[in-house]
Structure formats: structure tokens, C-alpha cells
Short mmCIF file of C-alpha atoms and ligand atoms in Angstrom, two decimals:
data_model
loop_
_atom_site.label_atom_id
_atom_site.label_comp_id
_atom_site.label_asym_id
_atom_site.label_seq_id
_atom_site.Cartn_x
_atom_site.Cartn_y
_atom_site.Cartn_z
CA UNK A 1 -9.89 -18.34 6.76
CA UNK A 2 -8.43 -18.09 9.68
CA UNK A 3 -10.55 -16.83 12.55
CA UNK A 4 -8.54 -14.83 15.43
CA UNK A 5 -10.29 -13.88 18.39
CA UNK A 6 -8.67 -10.61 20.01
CA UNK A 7 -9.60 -9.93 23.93
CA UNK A 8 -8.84 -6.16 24.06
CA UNK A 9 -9.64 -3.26 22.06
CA UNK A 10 -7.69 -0.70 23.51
CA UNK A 11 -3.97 -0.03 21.48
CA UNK A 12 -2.43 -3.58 20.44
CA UNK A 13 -5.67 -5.07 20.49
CA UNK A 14 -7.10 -2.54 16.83
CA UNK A 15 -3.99 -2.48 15.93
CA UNK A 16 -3.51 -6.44 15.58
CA UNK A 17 -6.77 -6.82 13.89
CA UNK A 18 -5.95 -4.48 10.91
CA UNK A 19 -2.62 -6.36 11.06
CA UNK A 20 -4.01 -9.53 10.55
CA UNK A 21 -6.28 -8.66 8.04
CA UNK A 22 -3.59 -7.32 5.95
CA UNK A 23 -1.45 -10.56 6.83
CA UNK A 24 -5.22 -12.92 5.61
CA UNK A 25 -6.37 -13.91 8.38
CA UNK A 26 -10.05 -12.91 10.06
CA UNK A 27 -9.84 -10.83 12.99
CA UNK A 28 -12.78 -10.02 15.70
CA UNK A 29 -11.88 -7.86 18.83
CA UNK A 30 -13.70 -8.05 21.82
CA UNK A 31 -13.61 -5.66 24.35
CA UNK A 32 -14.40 -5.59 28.38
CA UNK A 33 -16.34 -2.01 28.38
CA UNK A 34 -18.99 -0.25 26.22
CA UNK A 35 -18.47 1.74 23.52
CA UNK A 36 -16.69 5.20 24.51
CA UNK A 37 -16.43 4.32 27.96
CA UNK A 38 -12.28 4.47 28.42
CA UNK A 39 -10.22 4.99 30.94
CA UNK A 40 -10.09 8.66 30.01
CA UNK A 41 -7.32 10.39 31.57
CA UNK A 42 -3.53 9.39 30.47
CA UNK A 43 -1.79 11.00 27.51
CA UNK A 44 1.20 9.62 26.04
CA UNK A 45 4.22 10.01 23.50
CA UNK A 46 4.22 7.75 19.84
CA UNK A 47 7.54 7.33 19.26
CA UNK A 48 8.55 6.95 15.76
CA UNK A 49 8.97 3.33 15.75
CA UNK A 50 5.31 3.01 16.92
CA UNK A 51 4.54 5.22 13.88
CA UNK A 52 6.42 2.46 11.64
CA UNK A 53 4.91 0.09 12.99
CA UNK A 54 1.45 1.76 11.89
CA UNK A 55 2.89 2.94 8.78
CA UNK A 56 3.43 -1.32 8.09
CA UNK A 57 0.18 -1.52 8.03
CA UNK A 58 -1.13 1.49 6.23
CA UNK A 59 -2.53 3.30 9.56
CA UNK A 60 -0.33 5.66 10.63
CA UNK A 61 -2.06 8.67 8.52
CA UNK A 62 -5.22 9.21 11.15
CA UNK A 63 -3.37 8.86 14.09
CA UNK A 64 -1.04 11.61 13.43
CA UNK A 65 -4.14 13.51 12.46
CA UNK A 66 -5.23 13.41 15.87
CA UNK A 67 -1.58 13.60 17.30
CA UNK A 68 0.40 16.70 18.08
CA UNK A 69 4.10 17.03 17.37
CA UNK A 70 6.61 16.19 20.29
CA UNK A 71 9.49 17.84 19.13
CA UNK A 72 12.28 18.08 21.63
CA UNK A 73 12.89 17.79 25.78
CA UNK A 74 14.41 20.67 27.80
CA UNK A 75 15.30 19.67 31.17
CA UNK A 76 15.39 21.88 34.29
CA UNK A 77 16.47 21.53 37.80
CA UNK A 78 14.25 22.38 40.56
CA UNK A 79 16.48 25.20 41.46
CA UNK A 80 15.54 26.78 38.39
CA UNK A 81 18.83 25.99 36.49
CA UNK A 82 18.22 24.84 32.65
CA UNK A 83 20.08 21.45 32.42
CA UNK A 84 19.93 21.02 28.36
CA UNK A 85 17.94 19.68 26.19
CA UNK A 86 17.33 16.79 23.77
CA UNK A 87 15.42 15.60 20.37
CA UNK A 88 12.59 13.03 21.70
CA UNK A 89 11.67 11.57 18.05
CA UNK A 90 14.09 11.59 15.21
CA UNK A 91 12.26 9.30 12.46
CA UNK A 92 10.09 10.13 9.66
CA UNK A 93 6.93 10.53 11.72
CA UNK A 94 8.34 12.23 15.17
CA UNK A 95 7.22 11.58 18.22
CA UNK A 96 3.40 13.31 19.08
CA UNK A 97 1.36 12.94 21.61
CA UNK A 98 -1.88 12.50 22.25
CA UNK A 99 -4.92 11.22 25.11
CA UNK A 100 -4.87 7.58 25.58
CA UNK A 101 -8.40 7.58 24.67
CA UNK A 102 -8.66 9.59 21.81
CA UNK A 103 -5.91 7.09 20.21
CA UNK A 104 -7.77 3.66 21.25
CA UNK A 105 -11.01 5.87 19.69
CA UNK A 106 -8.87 6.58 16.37
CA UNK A 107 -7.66 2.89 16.15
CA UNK A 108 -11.08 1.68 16.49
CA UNK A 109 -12.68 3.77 13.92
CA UNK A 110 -10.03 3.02 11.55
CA UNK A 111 -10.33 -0.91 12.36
CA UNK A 112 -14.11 -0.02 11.74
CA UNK A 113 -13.30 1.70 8.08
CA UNK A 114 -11.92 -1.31 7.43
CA UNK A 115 -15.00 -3.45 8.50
CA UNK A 116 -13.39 -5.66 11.47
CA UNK A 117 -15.71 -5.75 14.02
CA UNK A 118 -15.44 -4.81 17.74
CA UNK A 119 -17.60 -6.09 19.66
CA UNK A 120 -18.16 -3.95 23.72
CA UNK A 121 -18.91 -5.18 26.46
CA UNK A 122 -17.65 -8.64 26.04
CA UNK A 123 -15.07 -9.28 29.14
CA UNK A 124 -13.35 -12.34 29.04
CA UNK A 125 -13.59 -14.82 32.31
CA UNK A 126 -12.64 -18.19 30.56
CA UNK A 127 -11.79 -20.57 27.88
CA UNK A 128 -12.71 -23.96 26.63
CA UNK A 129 -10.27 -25.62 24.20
CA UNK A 130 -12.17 -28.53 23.59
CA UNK A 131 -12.27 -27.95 19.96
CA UNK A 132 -10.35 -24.84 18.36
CA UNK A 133 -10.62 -22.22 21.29
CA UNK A 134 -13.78 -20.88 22.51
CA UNK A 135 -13.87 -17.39 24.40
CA UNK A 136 -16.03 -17.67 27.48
CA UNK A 137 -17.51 -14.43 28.38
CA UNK A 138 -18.58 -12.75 31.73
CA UNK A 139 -22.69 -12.28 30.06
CA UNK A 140 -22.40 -15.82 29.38
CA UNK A 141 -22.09 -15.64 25.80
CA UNK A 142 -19.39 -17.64 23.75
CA UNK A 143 -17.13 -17.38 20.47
CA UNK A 144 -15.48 -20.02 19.01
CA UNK A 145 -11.99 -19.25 16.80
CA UNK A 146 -8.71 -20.58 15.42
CA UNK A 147 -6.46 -18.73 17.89
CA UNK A 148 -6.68 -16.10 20.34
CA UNK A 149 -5.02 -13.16 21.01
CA UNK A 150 -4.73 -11.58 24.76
CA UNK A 151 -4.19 -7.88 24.28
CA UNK A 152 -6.22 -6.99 27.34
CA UNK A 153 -3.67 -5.23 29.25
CA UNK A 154 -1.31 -5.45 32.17
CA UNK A 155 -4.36 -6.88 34.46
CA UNK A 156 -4.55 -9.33 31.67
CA UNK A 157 -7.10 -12.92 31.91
CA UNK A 158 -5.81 -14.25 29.12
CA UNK A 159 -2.51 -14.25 30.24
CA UNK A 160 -3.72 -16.20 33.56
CA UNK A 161 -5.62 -18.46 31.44
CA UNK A 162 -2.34 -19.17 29.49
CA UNK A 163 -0.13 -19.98 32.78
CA UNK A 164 -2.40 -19.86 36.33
CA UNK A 165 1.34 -19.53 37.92
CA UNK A 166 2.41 -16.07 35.85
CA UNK A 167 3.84 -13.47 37.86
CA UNK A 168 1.36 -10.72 39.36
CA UNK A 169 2.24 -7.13 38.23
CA UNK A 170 4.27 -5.11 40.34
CA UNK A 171 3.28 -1.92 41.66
CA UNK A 172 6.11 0.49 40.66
CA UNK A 173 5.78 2.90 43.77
CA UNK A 174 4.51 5.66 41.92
CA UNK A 175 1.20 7.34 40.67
CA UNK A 176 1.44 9.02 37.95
CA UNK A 177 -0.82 12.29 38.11
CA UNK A 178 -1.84 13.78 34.66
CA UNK A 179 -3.26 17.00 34.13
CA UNK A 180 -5.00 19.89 32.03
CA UNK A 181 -5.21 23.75 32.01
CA UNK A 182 -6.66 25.04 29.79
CA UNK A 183 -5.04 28.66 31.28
CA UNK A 184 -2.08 27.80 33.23
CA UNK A 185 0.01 31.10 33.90
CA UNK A 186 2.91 29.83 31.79
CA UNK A 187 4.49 30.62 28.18
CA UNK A 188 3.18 27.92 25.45
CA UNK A 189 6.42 25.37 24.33
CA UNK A 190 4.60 24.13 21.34
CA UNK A 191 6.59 20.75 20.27
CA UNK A 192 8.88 20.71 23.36
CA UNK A 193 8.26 19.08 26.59
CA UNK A 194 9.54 20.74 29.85
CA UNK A 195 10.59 18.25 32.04
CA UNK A 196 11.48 19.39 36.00
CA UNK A 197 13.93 17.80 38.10
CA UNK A 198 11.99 18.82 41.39
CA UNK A 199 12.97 18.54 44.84
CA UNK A 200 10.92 16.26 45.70
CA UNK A 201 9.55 15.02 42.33
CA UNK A 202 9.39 14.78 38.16
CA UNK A 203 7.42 16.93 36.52
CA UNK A 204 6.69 17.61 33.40
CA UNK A 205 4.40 19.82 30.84
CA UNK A 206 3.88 20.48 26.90
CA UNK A 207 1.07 22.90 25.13
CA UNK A 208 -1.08 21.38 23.11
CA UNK A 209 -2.51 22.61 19.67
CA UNK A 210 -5.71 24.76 21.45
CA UNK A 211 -2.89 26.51 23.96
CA UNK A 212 -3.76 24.16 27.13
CA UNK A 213 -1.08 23.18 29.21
CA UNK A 214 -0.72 18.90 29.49
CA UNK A 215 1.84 17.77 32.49
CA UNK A 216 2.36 14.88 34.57
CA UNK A 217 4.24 14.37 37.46
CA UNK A 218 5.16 11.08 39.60
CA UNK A 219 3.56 10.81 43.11
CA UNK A 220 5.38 8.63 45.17
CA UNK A 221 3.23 6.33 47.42
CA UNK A 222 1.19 3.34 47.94
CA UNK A 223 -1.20 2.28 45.16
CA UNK A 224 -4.53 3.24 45.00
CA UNK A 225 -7.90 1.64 45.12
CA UNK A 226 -9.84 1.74 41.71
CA UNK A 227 -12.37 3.52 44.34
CA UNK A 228 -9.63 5.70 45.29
CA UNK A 229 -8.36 6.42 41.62
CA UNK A 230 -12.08 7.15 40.02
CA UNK A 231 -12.93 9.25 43.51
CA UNK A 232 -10.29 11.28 44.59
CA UNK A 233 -11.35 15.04 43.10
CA UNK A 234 -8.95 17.20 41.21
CA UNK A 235 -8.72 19.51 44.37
CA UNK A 236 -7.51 16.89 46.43
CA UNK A 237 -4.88 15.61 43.84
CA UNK A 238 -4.26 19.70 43.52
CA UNK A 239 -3.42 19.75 47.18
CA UNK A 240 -1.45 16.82 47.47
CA UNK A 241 0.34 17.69 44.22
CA UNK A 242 1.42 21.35 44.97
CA UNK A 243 3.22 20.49 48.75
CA UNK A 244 5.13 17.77 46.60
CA UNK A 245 6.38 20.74 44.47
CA UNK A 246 6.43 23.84 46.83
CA UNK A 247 10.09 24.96 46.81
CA UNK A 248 10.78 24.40 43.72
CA UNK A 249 11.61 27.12 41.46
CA UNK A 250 9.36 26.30 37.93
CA UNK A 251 5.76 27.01 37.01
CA UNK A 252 4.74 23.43 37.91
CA UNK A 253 2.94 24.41 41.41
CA UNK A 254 1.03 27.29 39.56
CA UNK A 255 0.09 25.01 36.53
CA UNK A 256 -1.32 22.27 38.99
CA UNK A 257 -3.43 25.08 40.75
CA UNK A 258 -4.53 26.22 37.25
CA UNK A 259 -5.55 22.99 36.09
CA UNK A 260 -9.35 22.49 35.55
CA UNK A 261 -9.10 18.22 35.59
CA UNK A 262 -6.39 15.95 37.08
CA UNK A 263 -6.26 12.01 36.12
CA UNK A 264 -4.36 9.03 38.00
CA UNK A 265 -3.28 5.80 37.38
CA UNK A 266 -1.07 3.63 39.53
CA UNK A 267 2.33 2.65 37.71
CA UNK A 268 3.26 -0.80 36.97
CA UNK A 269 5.59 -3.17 35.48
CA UNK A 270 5.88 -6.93 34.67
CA UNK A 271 9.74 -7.33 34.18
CA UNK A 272 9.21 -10.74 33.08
CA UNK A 273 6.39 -13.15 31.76
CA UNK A 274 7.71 -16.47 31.45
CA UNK A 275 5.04 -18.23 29.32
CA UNK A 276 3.40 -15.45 26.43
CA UNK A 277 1.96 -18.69 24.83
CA UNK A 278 0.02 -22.08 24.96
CA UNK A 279 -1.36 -23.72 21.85
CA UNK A 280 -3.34 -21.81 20.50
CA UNK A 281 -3.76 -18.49 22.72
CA UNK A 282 -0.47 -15.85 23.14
CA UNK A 283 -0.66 -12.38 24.95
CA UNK A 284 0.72 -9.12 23.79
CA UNK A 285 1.10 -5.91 24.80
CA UNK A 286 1.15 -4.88 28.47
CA UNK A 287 -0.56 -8.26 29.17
CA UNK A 288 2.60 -9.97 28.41
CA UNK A 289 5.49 -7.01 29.41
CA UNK A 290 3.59 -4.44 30.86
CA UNK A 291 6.85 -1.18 31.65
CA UNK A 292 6.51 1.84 34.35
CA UNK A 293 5.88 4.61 32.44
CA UNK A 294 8.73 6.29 32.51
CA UNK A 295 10.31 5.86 28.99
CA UNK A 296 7.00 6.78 27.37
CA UNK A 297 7.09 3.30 25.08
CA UNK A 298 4.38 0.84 26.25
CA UNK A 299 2.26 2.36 23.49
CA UNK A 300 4.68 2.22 20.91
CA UNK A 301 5.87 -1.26 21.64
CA UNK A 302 2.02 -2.86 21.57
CA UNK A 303 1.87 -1.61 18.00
CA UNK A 304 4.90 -3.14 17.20
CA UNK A 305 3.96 -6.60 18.97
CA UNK A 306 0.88 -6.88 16.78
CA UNK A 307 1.86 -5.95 13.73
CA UNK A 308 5.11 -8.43 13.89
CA UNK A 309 2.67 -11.19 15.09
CA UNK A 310 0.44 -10.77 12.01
CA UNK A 311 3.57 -11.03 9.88
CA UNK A 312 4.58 -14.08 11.98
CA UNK A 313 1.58 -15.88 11.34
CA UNK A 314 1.31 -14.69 7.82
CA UNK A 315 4.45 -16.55 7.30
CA UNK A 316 4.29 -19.40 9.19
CA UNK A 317 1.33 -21.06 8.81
CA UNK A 318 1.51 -23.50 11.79
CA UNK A 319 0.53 -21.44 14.42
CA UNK A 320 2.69 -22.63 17.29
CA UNK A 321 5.61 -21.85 14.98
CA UNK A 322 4.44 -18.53 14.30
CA UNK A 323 4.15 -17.42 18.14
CA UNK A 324 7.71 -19.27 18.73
CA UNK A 325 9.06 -17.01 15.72
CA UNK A 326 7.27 -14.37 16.72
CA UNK A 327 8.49 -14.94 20.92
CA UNK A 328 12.01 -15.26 19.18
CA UNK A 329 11.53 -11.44 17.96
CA UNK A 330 10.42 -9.43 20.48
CA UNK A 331 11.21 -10.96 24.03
CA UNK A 332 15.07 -9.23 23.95
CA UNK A 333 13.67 -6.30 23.09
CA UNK A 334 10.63 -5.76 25.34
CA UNK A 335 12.02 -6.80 28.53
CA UNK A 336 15.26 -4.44 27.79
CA UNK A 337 12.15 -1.50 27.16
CA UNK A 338 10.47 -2.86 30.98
CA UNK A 339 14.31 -2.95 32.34
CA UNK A 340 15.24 0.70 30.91
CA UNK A 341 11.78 2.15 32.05
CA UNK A 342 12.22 0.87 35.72
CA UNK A 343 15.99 2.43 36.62
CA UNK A 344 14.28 5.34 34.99
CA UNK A 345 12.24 5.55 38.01
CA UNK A 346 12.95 5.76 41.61
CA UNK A 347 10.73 6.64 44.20
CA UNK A 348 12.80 7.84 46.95
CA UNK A 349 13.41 11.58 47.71
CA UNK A 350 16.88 12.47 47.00
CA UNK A 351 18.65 14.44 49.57
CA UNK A 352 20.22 18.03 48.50
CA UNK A 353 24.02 16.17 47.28
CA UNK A 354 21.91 13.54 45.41
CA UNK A 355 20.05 16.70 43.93
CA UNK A 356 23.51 18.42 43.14
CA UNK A 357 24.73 15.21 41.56
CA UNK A 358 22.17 14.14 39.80
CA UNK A 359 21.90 17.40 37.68
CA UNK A 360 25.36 17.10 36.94
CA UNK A 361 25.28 13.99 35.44
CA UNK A 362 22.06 15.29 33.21
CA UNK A 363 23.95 18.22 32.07
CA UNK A 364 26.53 15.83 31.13
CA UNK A 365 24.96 13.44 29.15
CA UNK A 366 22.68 16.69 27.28
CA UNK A 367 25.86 18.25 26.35
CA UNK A 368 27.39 14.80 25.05
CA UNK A 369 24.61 14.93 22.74
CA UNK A 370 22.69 15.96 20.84
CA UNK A 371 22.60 11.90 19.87
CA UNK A 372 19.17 10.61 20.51
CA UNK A 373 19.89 7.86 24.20
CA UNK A 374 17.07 6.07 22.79
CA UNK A 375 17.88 5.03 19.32
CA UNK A 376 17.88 1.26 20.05
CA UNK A 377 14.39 2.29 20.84
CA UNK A 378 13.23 4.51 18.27
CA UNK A 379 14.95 3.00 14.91
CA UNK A 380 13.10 0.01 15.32
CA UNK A 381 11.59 -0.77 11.96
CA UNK A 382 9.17 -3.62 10.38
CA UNK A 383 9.87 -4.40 6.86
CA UNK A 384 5.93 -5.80 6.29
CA UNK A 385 7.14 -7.07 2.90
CA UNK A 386 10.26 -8.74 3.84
C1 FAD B 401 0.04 7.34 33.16
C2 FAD B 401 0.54 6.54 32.00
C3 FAD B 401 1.26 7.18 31.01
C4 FAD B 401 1.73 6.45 29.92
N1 FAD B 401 2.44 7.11 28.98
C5 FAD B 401 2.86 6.45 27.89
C6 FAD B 401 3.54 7.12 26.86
O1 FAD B 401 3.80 8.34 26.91
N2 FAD B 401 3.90 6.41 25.76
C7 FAD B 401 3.61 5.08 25.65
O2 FAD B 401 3.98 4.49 24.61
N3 FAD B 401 3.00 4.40 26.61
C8 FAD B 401 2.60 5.05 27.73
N4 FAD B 401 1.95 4.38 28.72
C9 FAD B 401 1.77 2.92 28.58
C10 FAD B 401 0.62 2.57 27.65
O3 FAD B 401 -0.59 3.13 28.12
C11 FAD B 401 0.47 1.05 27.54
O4 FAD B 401 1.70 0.45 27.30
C12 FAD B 401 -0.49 0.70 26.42
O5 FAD B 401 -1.78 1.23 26.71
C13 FAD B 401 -0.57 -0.81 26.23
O6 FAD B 401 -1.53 -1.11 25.24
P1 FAD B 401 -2.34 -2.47 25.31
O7 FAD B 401 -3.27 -2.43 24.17
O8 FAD B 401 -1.39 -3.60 25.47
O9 FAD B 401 -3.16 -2.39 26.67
P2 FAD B 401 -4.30 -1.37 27.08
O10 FAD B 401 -4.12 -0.07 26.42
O11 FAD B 401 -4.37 -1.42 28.56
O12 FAD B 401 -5.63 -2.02 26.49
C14 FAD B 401 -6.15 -3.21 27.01
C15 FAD B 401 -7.63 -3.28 26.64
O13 FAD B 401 -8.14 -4.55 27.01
C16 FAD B 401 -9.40 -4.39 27.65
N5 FAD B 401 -9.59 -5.55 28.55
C17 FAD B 401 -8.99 -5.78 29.75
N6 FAD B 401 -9.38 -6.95 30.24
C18 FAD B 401 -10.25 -7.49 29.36
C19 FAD B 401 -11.00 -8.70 29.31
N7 FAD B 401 -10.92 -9.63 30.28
N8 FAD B 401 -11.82 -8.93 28.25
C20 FAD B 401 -11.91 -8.02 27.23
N9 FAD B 401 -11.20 -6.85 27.22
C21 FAD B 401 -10.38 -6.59 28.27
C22 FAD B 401 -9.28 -3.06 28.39
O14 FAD B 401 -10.54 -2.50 28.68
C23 FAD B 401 -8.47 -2.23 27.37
O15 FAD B 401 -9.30 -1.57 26.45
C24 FAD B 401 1.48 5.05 29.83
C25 FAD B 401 0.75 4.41 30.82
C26 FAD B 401 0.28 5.13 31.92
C27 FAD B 401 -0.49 4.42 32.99
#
């Protein structure tokens, strides 16, 4: 049987391994950090074609469990002025949400009903492809395997290993703040996101099923230190937060001051990875197209990575073929995702015209609706038995 060797347990990384055993071959993930030691802070939006993707390979049930429904999008200008809103999902599943962490928990344990087994604390620094390939970790300890399978992220080894010239990831100019009240002074929108055109920045909240209040907003700047992201307390991110929203007429300044723990993570994008393969070893995921934030899809199109590269290598058993079929597949598609999610973004402060404008053109495109922007996005479906 096929032995494949995943670096990364976090969302593509499960996911791939309960893909591949479907598909017959032998998957073992190995992950950088212990066991329930993520990088707790992030929530996100599965969009329905992440949920087919899942639902290919029978494992979409317990992460809608642990999801919450993400309905619809009502946009607001800063000035107070409701703008219009919009369906966010629109397939079987609909979109939910849910923390980063309790997904990449849910995958595991599900890749762990299924008895693949994840091994933590195993950070890969090298490899040796004298015979097969071998996966060299930092303790000093080795695994040998058929292929292997970079899903470690958009700071990704294996995708250095693969080309030493691949392009670094870019720092998108923004860090993306996300935060938690469990009492914010504001009506629950079960199901709908509220999403702020601010002065000065995007904001944006939801209630989730125990009536906290979940936003996020986008802090222009420089990146931060991983000192600076794991030290910087919730008061300070509270103060620097509410001056980038005073003036603006929404709840967004009094949910900040409300909120009881406040997250960051530096935004990024790789708009291009020229090489996602070499022999035997390929990278997926944000190791190989890593997109800003902004369209809420990074998640969604890791799932769909690994579960088309199981079927890939299901069907073609010579394995550069597969990742060349497979590399035929996606590479449109993802880069168009990392493309879409950067003009999304922007980190310069638009003047009070660019304001005016700008709202315009929102309420323009909402009331041209209500067709879903995104469907090129969303529809995407995996036939696993095709
Ligand atoms: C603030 C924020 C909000 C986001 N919101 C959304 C959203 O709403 N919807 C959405 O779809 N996406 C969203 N994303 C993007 C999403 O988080 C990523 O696209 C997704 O996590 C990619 O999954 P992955 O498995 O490829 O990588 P990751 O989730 O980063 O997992 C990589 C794993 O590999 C491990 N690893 C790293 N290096 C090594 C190594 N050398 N050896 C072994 N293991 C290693 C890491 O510890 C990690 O567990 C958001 C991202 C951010 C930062």
C-alpha cells in the first residue's frame, strides 16, 4: 500500500488523510506542535463547496455539528446608512462558521475515528530522497514513505524543500483583529453577519449559538512579530482598535470595548507558486496558494485541494501523473481565489468622496442581486465517484 507522509495537521492536512484512505492509499500526518496546542484565535466561514468537498469524503456531518449557520451579509456604511444585503452560502450545507481550532480539533478526531494516525510534535526541517522519501524531523527522528504531502501552511518547509527559489509570502498590509464578547451591548443577528464600511476600517460581527458576539476587523499596518502577536494584551488591541473606529456610527467601538479576548494574525498571500511539485513531494493548501483573508475561502479551498489529490492519485497510479492531473485542476482556480481575495483588500484610508463612492457602488451591486458574486466560488463540486 501506498504510504503518504502528510507534514501538517491543521485543515488540508486531516482532511487529505481521510481522503486518501478512502482513495487506498496509507496516510500518516505529522504535525509541528503538541496535541491541543493551536493557534487559537481565528474563526472563519465554510463555504458550501468546502462542505462538498467534505461531504466527498463522508466528513462533512461533525463539522457542521460544531459549525454555526452563516446565513446572509448585511452591509452598512460607517455613517450609519444600511447598504443591502446578500446570501453568503447558497448550497446544500450553507456557509457556518466556526474557530479555526475547534475545526482542525474536529478534523483530527474524525481522522482519529477512522484510525489514521497523527503524530505531534514532529516539525519537519528536511528530506532525504535517497530511496522513496524520508521525512527528516527537527527531534531527529525519521519516516520513510512513498510520497509526501506539504500541507503545513503558508510558512510552509516543504514547499522550500520542493523549490529553494519559491517566492516568500507577502505580507498583505493588514492584521486582522478577531474578537469575543460574550456581552457586547448589541442586538443578536443569529445567521447574518454585519459587515461595516467604517471610516477608517472593515468591520464586521455575527452571534454565535451561546449569544456572544464574534467580529473582526482589518488593522492596517506593518506586520507583527510572533512576540508581538502572542504578547500584545486584549486592552492594547482594545485601544488601538476603538480610535480606528471612533466616528463611526455602528456598535463596533462598543463591541471591541465589551470584548473579554482579542486574537491577531498578520494577513498574507502567495499570488503565485511556480513549482507545487517535485517527484515525489507536492504542497497544498496555503503552503502552495496561501489568499488574504478577505474572501473567507482559504479554508474551503484546502479541503478541496486534498480531497481532489486523493482522487488524482486514486486514478492515476503513477504518481507524477497524478500531481500533474491534479496541478492541471486546481491551479486556475486557486490563484483566481488569491487574485479575488487581494483587490478585496486595500489598506489605504479612503478619503470622504472615496467613502461616498464606494457605498454607492455597494448599494449597487446589493440591489442587482440578490445573485450570489461568488458562485464560481461556491458551486464548486467533486464528483468522488466520477
Ligand atoms: C484571520 C484569518 C481569518 C481567516 N478566515 C477564513 C475564513 O473565514 N474562511 C476560510 O476558508 N479561510 C479563512 N482563513 C484562511 C485559512 O485559515 C487558511 O486558508 C487555512 O487554515 C489553510 O489550511 P492549511 O491546512 O493549508 O494550513 P494551516 O491551517 O495553516 O495548517 C498548517 C498546519 O501545518 C503545521 N505545520 C507548519 N509547519 C510544519 C512543519 N514544518 N512540520 C509539521 N507541521 C507543520 C501547522 O502547525 C498547522 O497545523 C483565515 C485566515 C486568517 C489568518
Amino acid at each position: 500500500m501506498t504510504r503518504a507522509l502528510i507534514i501538517g495537521g491543521g485543515i488540508a492536512g486531516p482532511v487529505a488523510a481521510m481522503a486518501l484512505q478512502k482513495a487506498g492509499l496509507d496516510p500518516v500526518v505529522y504535525e509541528a506542535y503538541p496535541d491541543g496546542v493551536d493557534d487559537a484565535g481565528a474563526f472563519m466561514t465554510i463555504m458550501d463547496n468546502g462542505f462538498d468537498a467534505l461531504q466527498a469524503i463522508d466528513a462533512a456531518g461533525p463539522v457542521l455539528a460544531a459549525a454555526f449557520p452563516a446565513d446572509r451579509a448585511v452591509f452598512w456604511s460607517g455613517s450609519g446608512k444600511r447598504l443591502g444585503e446578500a446570501p453568503i452560502g447558497g448550497g446544500a450545507a450553507g456557509a457556518h462558521t466556526i474557530k479555526r481550532a475547534e475545526l482542525c480539533r474536529v478534523l483530527r478526531e474524525e481522522a482519529g475515528r477512522r484510525r489514521i494516525r497523527i503524530e505531534h510534535g514532529k516539525r519537519l526541517g528536511d528530506v532525504d530522497l535517497e530511496h522513496g522519501v524520508a521525512a527528516v524531523f527537527d527531534d531527529g527522528t525519521r519516516q520513510e514513505g512513498d510520497l509526501l504531502i506539504g500541507a503545513d501552511g503558508v510558512h510552509s518547509a516543504t514547499r522550500v524543500l520542493i523549490d529553494p527559489a519559491a517566492p516568500e509570502p507577502r505580507y498583505v498590509g493588514t492584521v486582522v483583529l478577531c474578537g469575543y464578547a460574550r456581552h457586547a451591548p448589541v442586538e443578536p443577528v443569529p445567521g447574518v453577519y454585519r459587515m461595516i464600511y467604517g471610516r477608517r476600517v472593515f468591520f464586521a460581527y455575527t452571534t454565535a449559538p451561546d449569544g456572544g458576539t464574534w467580529w473582526f476587523v482589518n488593522v492596517p499596518g506593518t506586520a507583527l512579530s510572533k512576540a508581538e502577536l502572542s504578547t500584545t494584551s486584549t486592552a492594547e488591541w482594545q485601544r488601538k482598535a476603538t480610535l480606528l473606529l471612533q466616528g463611526d456610527r455602528s456598535p463596533a467601538a462598543a463591541i471591541v470595548e465589551a470584548s473579554e479576548d482579542i486574537r491577531a494574525s498578520n494577513g498574507y498571500d502567495i499570488a503565485s507558486t511556480p513549482k507545487w511539485h517535485d517527484g515525489r513531494m507536492i504542497v497544498i493548501g496555503d503552503a502552495a496558494h496561501a489568499a488574504a483573508p478577505n474572501a473567507g475561502h482559504g479554508a474551503s479551498m484546502a479541503m478541496e485541494d486534498a480531497v481532489v489529490l486523493a482522487k488524482c492519485l486514486r486514478d492515476l497510479p503513477d504518481t507524477a501523473a497524478a500531481f500533474q492531473a491534479y496541478e492541471a485542476q486546481r491551479r486556475e482556480r486557486v490563484e483566481r481565489l488569491v487574485a479575488t481575495s487581494a483587490r478585496m483588500g486595500g489598506t489605504a484610508t479612503p478619503g470622504p468622496v472615496q467613502r461616498i463612492i464606494r457605498d454607492l457602488a455597494i448599494s449597487r451591486r446589493l440591489r442587482n442581486g440578490p445573485r450570489n458574486t461568488a458562485a464560481w466560488l461556491i458551486g464548486h463540486h467533486i464528483d468522488w465517484d466520477g
